PDB file of C-alpha atoms and ligand atoms in Angstrom:
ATOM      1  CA  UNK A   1      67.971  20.429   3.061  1.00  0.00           C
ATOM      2  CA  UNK A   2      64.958  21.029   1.012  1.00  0.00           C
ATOM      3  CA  UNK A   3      63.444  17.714   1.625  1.00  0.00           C
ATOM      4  CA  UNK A   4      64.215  17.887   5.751  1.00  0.00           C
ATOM      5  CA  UNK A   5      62.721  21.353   5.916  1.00  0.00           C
ATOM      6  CA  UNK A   6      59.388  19.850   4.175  1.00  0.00           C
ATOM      7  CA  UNK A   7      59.209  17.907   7.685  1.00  0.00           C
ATOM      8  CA  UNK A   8      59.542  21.051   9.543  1.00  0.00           C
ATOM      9  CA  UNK A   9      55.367  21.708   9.213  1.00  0.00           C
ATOM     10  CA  UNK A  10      53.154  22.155  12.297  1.00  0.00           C
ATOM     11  CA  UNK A  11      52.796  19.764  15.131  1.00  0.00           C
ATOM     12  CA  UNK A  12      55.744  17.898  13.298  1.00  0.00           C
ATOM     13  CA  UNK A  13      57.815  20.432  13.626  1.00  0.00           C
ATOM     14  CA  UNK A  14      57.071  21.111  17.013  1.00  0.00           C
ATOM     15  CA  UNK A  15      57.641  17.720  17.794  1.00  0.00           C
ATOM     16  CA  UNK A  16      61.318  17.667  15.320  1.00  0.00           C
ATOM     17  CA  UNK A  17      62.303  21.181  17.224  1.00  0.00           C
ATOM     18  CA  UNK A  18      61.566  19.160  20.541  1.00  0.00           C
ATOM     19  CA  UNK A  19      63.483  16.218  19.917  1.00  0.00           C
ATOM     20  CA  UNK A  20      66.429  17.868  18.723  1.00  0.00           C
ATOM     21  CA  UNK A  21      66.541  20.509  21.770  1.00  0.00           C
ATOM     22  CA  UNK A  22      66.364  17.380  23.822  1.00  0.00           C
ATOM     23  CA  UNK A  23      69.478  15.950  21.872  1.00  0.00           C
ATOM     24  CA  UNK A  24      71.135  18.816  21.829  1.00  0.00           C
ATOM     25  CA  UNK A  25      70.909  19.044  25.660  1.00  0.00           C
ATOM     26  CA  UNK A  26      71.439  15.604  26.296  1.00  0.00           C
ATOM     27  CA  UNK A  27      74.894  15.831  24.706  1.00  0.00           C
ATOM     28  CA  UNK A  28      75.764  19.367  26.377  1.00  0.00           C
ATOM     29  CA  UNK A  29      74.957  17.551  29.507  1.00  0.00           C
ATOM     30  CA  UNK A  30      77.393  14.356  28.822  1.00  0.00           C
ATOM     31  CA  UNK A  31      80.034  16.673  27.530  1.00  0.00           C
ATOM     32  CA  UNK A  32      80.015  19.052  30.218  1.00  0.00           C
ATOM     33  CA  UNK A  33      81.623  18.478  33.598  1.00  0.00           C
ATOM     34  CA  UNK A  34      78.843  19.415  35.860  1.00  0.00           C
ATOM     35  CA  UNK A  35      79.322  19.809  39.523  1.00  0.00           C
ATOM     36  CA  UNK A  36      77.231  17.505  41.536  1.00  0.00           C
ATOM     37  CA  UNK A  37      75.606  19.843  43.752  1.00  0.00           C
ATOM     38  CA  UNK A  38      74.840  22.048  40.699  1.00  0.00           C
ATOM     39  CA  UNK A  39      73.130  19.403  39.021  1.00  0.00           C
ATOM     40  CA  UNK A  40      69.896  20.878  36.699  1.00  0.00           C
ATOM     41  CA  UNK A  41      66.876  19.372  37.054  1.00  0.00           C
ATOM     42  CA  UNK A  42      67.103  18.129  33.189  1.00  0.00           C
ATOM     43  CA  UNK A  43      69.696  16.321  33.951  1.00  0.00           C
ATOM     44  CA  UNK A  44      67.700  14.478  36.836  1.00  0.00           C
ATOM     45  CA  UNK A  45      64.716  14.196  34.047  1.00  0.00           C
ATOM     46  CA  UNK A  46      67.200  12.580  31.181  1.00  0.00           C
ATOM     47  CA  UNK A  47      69.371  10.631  33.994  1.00  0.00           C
ATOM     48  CA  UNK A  48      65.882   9.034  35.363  1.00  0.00           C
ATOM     49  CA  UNK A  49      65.585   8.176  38.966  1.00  0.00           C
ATOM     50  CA  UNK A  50      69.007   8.194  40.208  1.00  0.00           C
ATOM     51  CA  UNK A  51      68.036  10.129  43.395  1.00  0.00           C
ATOM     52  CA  UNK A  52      68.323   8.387  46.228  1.00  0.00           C
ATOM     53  CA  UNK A  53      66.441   9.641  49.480  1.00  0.00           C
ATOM     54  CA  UNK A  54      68.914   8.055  52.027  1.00  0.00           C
ATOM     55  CA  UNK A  55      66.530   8.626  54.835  1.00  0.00           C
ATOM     56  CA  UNK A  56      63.512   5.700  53.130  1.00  0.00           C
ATOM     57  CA  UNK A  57      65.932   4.030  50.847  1.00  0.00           C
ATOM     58  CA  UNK A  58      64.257   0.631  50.442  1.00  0.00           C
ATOM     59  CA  UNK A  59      65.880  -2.770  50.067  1.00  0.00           C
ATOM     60  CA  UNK A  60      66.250  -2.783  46.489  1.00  0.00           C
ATOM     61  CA  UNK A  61      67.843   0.396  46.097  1.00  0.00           C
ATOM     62  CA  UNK A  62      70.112  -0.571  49.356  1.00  0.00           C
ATOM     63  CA  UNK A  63      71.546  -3.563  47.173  1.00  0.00           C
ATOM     64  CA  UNK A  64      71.791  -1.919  43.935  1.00  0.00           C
ATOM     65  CA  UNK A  65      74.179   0.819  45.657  1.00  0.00           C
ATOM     66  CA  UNK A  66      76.264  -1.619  47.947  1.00  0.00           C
ATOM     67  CA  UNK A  67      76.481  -3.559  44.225  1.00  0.00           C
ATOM     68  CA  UNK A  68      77.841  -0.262  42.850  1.00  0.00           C
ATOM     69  CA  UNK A  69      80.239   0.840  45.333  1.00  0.00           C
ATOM     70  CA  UNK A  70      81.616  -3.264  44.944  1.00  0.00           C
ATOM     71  CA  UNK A  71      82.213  -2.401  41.428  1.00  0.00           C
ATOM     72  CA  UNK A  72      84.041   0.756  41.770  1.00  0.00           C
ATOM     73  CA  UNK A  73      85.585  -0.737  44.859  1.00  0.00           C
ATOM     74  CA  UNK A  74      87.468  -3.561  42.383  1.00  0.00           C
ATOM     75  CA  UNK A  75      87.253  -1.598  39.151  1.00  0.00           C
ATOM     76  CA  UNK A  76      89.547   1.350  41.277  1.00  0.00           C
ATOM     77  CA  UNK A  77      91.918  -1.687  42.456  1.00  0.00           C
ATOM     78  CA  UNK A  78      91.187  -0.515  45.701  1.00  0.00           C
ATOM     79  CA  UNK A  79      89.782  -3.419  46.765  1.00  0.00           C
ATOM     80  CA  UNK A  80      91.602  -6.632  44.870  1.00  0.00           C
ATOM     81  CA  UNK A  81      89.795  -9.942  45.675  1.00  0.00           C
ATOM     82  CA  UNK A  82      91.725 -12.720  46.286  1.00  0.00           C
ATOM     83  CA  UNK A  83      91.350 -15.223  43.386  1.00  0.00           C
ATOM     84  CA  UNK A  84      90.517 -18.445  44.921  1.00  0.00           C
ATOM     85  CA  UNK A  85      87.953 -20.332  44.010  1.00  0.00           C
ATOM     86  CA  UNK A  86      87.655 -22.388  47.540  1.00  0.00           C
ATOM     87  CA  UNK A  87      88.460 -19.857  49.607  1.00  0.00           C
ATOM     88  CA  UNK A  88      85.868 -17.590  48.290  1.00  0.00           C
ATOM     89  CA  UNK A  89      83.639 -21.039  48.452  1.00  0.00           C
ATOM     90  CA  UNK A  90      83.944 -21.082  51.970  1.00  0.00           C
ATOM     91  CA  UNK A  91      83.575 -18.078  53.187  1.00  0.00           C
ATOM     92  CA  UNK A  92      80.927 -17.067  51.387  1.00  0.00           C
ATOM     93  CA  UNK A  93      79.419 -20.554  52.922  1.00  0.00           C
ATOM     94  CA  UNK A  94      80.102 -19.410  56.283  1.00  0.00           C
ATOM     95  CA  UNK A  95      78.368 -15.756  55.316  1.00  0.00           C
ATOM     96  CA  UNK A  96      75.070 -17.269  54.089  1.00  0.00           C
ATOM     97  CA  UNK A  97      74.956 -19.368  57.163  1.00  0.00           C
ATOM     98  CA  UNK A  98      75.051 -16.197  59.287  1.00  0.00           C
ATOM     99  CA  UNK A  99      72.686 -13.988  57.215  1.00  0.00           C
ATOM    100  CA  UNK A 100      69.894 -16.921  57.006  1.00  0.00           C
ATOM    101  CA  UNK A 101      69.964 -16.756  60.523  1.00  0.00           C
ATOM    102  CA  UNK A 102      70.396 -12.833  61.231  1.00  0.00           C
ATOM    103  CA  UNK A 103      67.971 -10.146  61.711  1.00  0.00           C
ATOM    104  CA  UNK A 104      67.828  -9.258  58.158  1.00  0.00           C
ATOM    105  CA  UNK A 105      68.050 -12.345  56.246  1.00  0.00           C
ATOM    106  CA  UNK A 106      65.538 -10.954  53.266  1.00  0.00           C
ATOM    107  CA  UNK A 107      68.419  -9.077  51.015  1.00  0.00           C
ATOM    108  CA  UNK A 108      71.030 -10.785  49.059  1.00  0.00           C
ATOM    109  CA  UNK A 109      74.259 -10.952  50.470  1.00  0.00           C
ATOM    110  CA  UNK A 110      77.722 -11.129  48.813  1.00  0.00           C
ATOM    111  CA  UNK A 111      81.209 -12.030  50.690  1.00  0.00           C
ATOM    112  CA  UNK A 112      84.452 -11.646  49.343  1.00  0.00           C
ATOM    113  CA  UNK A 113      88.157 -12.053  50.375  1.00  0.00           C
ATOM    114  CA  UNK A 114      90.521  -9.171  50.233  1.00  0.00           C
ATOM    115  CA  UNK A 115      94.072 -10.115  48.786  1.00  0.00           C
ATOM    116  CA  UNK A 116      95.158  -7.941  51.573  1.00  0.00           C
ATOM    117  CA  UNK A 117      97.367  -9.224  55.004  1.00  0.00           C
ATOM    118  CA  UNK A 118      96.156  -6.720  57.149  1.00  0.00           C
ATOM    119  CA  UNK A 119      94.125  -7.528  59.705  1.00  0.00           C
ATOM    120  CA  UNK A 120      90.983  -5.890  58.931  1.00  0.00           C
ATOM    121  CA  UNK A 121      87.205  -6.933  57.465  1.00  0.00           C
ATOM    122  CA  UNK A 122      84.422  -4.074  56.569  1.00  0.00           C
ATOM    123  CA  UNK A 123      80.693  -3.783  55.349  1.00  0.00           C
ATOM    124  CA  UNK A 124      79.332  -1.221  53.264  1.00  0.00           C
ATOM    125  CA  UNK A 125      75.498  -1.793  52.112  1.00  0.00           C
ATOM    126  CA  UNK A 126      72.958  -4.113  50.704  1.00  0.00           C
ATOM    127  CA  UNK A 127      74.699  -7.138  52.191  1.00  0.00           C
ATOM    128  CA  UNK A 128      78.355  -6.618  50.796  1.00  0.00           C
ATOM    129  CA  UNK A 129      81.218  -8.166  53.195  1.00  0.00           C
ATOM    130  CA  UNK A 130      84.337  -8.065  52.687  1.00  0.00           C
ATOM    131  CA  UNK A 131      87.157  -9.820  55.074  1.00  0.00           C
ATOM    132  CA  UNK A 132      90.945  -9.715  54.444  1.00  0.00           C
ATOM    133  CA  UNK A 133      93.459 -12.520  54.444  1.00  0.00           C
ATOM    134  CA  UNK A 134      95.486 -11.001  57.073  1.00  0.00           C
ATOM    135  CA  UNK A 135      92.189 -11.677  59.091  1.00  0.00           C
ATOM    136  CA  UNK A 136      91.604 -15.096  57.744  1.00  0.00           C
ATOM    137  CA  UNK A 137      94.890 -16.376  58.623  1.00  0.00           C
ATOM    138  CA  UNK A 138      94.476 -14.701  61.923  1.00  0.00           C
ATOM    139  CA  UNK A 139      91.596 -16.544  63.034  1.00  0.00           C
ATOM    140  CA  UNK A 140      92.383 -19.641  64.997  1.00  0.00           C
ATOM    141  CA  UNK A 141      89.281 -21.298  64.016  1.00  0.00           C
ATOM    142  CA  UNK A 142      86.120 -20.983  61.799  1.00  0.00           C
ATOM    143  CA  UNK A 143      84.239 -19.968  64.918  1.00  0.00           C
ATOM    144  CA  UNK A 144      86.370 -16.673  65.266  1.00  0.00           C
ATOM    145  CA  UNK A 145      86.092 -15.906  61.642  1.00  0.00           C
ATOM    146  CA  UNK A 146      82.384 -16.643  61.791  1.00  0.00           C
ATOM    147  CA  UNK A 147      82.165 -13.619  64.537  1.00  0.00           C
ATOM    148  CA  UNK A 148      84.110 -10.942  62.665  1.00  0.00           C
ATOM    149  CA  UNK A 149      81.329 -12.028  59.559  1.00  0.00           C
ATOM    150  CA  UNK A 150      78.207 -11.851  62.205  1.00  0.00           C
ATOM    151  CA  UNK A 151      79.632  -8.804  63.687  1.00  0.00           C
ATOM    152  CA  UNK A 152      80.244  -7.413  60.018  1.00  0.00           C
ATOM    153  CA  UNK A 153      76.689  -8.564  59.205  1.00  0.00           C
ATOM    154  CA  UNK A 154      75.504  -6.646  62.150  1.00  0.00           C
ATOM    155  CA  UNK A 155      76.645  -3.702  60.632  1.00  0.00           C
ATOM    156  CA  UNK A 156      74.272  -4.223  57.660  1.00  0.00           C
ATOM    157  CA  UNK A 157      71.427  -5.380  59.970  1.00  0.00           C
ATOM    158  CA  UNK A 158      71.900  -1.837  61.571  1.00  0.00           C
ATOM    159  CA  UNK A 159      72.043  -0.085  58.056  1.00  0.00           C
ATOM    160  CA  UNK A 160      74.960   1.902  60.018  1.00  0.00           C
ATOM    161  CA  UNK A 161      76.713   2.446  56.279  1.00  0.00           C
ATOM    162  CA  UNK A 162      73.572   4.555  55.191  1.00  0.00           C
ATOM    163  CA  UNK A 163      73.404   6.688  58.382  1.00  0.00           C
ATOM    164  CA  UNK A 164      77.042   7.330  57.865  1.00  0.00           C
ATOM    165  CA  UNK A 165      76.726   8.180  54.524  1.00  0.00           C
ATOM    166  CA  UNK A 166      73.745  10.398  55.305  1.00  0.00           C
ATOM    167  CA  UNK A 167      76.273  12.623  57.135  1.00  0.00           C
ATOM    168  CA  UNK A 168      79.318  12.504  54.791  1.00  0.00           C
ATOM    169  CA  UNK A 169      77.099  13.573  52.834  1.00  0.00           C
ATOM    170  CA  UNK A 170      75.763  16.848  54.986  1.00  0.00           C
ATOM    171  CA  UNK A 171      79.370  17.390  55.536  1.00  0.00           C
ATOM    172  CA  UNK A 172      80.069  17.586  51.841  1.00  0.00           C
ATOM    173  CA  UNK A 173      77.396  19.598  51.597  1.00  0.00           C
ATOM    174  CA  UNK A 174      75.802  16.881  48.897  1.00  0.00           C
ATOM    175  CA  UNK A 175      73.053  16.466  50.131  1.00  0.00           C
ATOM    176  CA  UNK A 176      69.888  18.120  48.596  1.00  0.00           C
ATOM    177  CA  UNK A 177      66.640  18.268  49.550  1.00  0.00           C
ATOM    178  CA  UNK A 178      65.398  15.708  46.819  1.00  0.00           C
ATOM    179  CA  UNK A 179      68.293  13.024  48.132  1.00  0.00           C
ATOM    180  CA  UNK A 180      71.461  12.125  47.163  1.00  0.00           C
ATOM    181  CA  UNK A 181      72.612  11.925  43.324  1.00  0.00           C
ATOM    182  CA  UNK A 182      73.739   7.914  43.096  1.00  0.00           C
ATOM    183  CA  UNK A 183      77.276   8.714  41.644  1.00  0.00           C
ATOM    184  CA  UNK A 184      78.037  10.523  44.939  1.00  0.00           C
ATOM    185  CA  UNK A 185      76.673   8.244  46.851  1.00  0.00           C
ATOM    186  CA  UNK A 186      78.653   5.792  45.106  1.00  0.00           C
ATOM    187  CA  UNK A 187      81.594   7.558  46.041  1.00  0.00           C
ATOM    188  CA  UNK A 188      81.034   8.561  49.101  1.00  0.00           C
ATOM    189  CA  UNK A 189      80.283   4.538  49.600  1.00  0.00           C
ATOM    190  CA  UNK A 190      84.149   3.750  48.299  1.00  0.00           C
ATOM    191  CA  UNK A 191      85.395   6.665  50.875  1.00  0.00           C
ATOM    192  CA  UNK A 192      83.702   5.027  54.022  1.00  0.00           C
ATOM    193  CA  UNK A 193      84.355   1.607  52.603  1.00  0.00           C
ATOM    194  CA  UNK A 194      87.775   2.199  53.062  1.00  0.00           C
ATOM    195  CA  UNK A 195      88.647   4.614  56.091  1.00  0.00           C
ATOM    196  CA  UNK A 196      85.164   4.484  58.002  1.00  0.00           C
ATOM    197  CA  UNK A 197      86.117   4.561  61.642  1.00  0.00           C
ATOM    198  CA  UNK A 198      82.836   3.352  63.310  1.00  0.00           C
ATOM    199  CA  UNK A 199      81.304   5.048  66.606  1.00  0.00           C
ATOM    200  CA  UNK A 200      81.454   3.128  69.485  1.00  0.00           C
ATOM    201  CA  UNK A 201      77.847   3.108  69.797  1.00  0.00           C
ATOM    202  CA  UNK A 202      77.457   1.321  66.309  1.00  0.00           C
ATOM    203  CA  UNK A 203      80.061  -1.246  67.481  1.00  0.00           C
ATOM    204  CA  UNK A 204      78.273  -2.305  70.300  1.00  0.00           C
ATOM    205  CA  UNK A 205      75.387  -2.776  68.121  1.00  0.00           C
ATOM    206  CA  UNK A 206      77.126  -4.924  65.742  1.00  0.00           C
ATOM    207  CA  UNK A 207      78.555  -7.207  68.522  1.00  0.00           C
ATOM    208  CA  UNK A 208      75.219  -7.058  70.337  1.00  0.00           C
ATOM    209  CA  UNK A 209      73.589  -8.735  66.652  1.00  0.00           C
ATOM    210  CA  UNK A 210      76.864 -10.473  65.721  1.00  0.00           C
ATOM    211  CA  UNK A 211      77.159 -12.676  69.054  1.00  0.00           C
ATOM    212  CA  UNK A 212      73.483 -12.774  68.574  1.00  0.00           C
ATOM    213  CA  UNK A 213      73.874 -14.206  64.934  1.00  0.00           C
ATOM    214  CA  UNK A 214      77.042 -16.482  65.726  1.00  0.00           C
ATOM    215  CA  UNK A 215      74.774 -18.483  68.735  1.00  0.00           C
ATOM    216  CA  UNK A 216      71.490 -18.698  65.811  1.00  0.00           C
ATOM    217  CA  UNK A 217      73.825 -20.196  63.420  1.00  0.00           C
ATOM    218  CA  UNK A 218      74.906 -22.773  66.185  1.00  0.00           C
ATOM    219  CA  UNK A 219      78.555 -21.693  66.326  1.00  0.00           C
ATOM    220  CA  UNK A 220      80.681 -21.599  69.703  1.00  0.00           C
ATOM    221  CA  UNK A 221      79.966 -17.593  71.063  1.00  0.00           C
ATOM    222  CA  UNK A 222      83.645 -18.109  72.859  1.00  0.00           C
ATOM    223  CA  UNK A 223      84.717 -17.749  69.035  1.00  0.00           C
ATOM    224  CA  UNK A 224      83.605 -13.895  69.734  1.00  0.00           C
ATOM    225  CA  UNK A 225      85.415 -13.215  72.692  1.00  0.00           C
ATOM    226  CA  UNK A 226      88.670 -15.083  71.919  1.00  0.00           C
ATOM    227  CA  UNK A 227      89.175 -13.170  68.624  1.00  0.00           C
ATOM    228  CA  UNK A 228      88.654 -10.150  70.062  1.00  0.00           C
ATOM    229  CA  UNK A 229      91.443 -10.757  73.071  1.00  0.00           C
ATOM    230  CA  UNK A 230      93.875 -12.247  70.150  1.00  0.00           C
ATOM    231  CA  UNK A 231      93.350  -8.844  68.397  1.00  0.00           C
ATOM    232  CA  UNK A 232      93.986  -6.727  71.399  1.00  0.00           C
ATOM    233  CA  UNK A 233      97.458  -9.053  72.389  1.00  0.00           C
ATOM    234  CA  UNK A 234      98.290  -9.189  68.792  1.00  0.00           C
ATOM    235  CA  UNK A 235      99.147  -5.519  69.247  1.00  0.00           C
ATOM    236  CA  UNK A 236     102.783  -5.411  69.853  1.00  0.00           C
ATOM    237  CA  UNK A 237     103.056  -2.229  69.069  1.00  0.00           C
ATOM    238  CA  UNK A 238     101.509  -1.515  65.887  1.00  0.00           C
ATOM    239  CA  UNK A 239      97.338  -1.731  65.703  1.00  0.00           C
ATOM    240  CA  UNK A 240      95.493  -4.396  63.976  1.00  0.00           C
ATOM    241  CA  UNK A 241      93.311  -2.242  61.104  1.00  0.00           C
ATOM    242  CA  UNK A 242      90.391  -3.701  62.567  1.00  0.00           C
ATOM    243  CA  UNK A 243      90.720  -2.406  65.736  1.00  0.00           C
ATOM    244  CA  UNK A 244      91.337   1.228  64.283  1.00  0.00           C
ATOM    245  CA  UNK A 245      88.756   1.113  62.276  1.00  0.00           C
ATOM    246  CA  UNK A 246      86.427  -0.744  64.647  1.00  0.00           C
ATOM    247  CA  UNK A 247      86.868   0.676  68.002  1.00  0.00           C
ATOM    248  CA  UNK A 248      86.372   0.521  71.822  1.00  0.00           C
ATOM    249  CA  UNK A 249      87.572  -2.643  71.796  1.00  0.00           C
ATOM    250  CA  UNK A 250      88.574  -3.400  75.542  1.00  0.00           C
ATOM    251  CA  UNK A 251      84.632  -2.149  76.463  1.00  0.00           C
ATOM    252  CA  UNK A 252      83.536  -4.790  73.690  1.00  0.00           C
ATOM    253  CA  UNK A 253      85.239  -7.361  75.562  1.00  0.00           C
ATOM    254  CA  UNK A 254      84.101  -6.240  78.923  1.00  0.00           C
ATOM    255  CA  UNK A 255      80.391  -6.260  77.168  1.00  0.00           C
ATOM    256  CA  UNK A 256      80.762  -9.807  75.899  1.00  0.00           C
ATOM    257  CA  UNK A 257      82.028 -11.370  78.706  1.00  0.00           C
ATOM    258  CA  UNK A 258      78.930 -10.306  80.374  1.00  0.00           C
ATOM    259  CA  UNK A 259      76.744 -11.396  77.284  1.00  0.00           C
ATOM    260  CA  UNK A 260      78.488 -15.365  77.260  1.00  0.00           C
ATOM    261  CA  UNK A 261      77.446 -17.949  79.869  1.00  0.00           C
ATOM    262  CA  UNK A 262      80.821 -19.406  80.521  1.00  0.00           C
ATOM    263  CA  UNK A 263      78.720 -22.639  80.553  1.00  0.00           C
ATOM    264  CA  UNK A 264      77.640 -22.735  77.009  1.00  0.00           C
ATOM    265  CA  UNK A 265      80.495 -20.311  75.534  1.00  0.00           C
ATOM    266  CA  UNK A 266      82.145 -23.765  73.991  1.00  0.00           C
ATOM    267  CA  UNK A 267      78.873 -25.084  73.133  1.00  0.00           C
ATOM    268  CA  UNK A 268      78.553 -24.877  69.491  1.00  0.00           C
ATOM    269  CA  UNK A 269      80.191 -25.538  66.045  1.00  0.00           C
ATOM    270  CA  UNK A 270      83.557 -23.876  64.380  1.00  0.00           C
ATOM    271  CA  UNK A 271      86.346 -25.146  67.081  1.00  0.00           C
ATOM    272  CA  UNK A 272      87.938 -27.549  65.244  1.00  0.00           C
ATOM    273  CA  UNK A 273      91.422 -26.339  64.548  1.00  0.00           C
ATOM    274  CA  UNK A 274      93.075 -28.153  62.401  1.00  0.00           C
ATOM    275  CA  UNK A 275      89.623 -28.611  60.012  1.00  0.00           C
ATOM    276  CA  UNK A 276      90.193 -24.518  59.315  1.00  0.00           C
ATOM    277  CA  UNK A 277      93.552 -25.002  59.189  1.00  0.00           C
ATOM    278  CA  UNK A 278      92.931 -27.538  56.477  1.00  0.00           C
ATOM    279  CA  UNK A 279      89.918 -25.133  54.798  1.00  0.00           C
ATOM    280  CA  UNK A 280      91.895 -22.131  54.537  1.00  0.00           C
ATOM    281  CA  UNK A 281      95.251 -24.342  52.929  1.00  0.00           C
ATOM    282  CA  UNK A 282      95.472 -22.022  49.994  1.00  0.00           C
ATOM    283  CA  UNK A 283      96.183 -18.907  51.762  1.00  0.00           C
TER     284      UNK A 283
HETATM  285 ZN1   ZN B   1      82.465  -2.927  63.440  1.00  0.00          ZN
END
């Protein structure tokens, strides 16, 4: 006692009171359950610059957040990746393809199959794609697999994740003048990930940069159209989750059958049948 109070002398002790206010604080702040919106601005000081301003978020940050919401994504079992080796092999193949050759080939990108038989494949941020094996086996060819990832890709391109995060996060109420805390936007991130129903006028856009994409990357654009019938036939009664989840599907097909030359639709890689047949064995 005697010998710590002989430290407690002028700018010393200033500097001892300071540090241990700051400690005390810091553990008061880890301890308590604060609510987001309520957050002090000590806690944004001591946290460091987890703030994002969704409306100028720049590449970096973009990836660093899509990363985040993948790890909560697995870590919550919500999404459960398919452990194959090969199959991950080649379809991350067929992603980096695409996103060399898309509008917005300058971030990292990450694809990963979904141990999941519904048909259904999603995008949140930062170049994260994620397509299920119920799509996978869907797909008649690598061509038609190739256009769900361009027209997933497209929804990266068109940063339509952030804009719809932006207003989840208005509608939470979340959203503060100084941005978005990053462990909300993290969550809000797993919440769209999972039940984002996408406007029709982002859909068009992703098709309109998908189809776009697919042709770049020298696959056959009929790929585009023919999964896109098969989906809407596939129906019999009950919805393919991609359709619910991406919608206005019979004005999509209307819009790409104007968008393909029925003289070069065929013209292009990822036909070959039995090859995907053969590539996708393990499923
Ligand atoms: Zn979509």
């Amino acid at each position: 006692m005697l010998h710590l109070s002989s430290l407690f002398h002028g700018r010393r002790r200033r500097w001892l009171y300071g540090l241990f206010s700051l400690i005390l604080a810091f553990s008061i702040g880890l301890t308590n359950v604060i609510p987001a919106h309520a957050v002090s601005w000590f806690e944004l000081l001591i946290r460091g610059a987890q703030i994002i301003q969704l409306s100028r978020i720049s590449d970096q940050q973009e990836v660093e957040l899509g990363s985040q919401i993948n790890e909560e994504l697995i870590k919550s079992g919500q999404a459960k990746i398919y452990p194959n080796r090969a199959l991950t092999k080649y379809i991350n193949n067929i992603g980096q393809q695409l996103a060399r050759t898309s509008s917005r080939p300058n971030i990292s990108y990450t694809f990963q199959v979904v141990d999941d038989r519904s048909i259904n494949a999603f995008a949140t941020m930062g170049g994260f794609v994620y397509i299920n094996t119920g799509l996978i086996l869907k797909a008649d060819n690598e061509a038609e697999l190739a256009s769900v990832i361009g027209h997933e890709i497209g929804h990266i391109v068109g940063r339509h994740a952030i804009e719809q995060m932006r207003e989840r996060a208005i509608a939470q109420g979340v959203l503060s003048t100084a941005g978005l805390d990053t462990s909300q936007a993290v969550q809000i991130g797993v919440e769209l990930a999972l039940t984002r129903r996408n406007s029709r006028q982002d859909e068009l856009e992703a098709d309109r940069f998908g189809l776009e994409n697919l042709t770049k990357a020298g696959y056959a654009p009929s790929g585009m159209l023919g999964f896109m019938q098969k989906l809407l036939e596939a129906g019999g009664g009950s919805t393919p989750t991609f359709l619910s989840t991406h919608p206005a599907t019979s004005e999509r097909i209307e819009l790409l059958e104007q968008s393909i030359d029925p003289k070069t639709a065929n013209v292009g890689k990822g036909l070959d049948k039995q090859a995907y047949k053969s590539q996708i064995r393990h499923l």
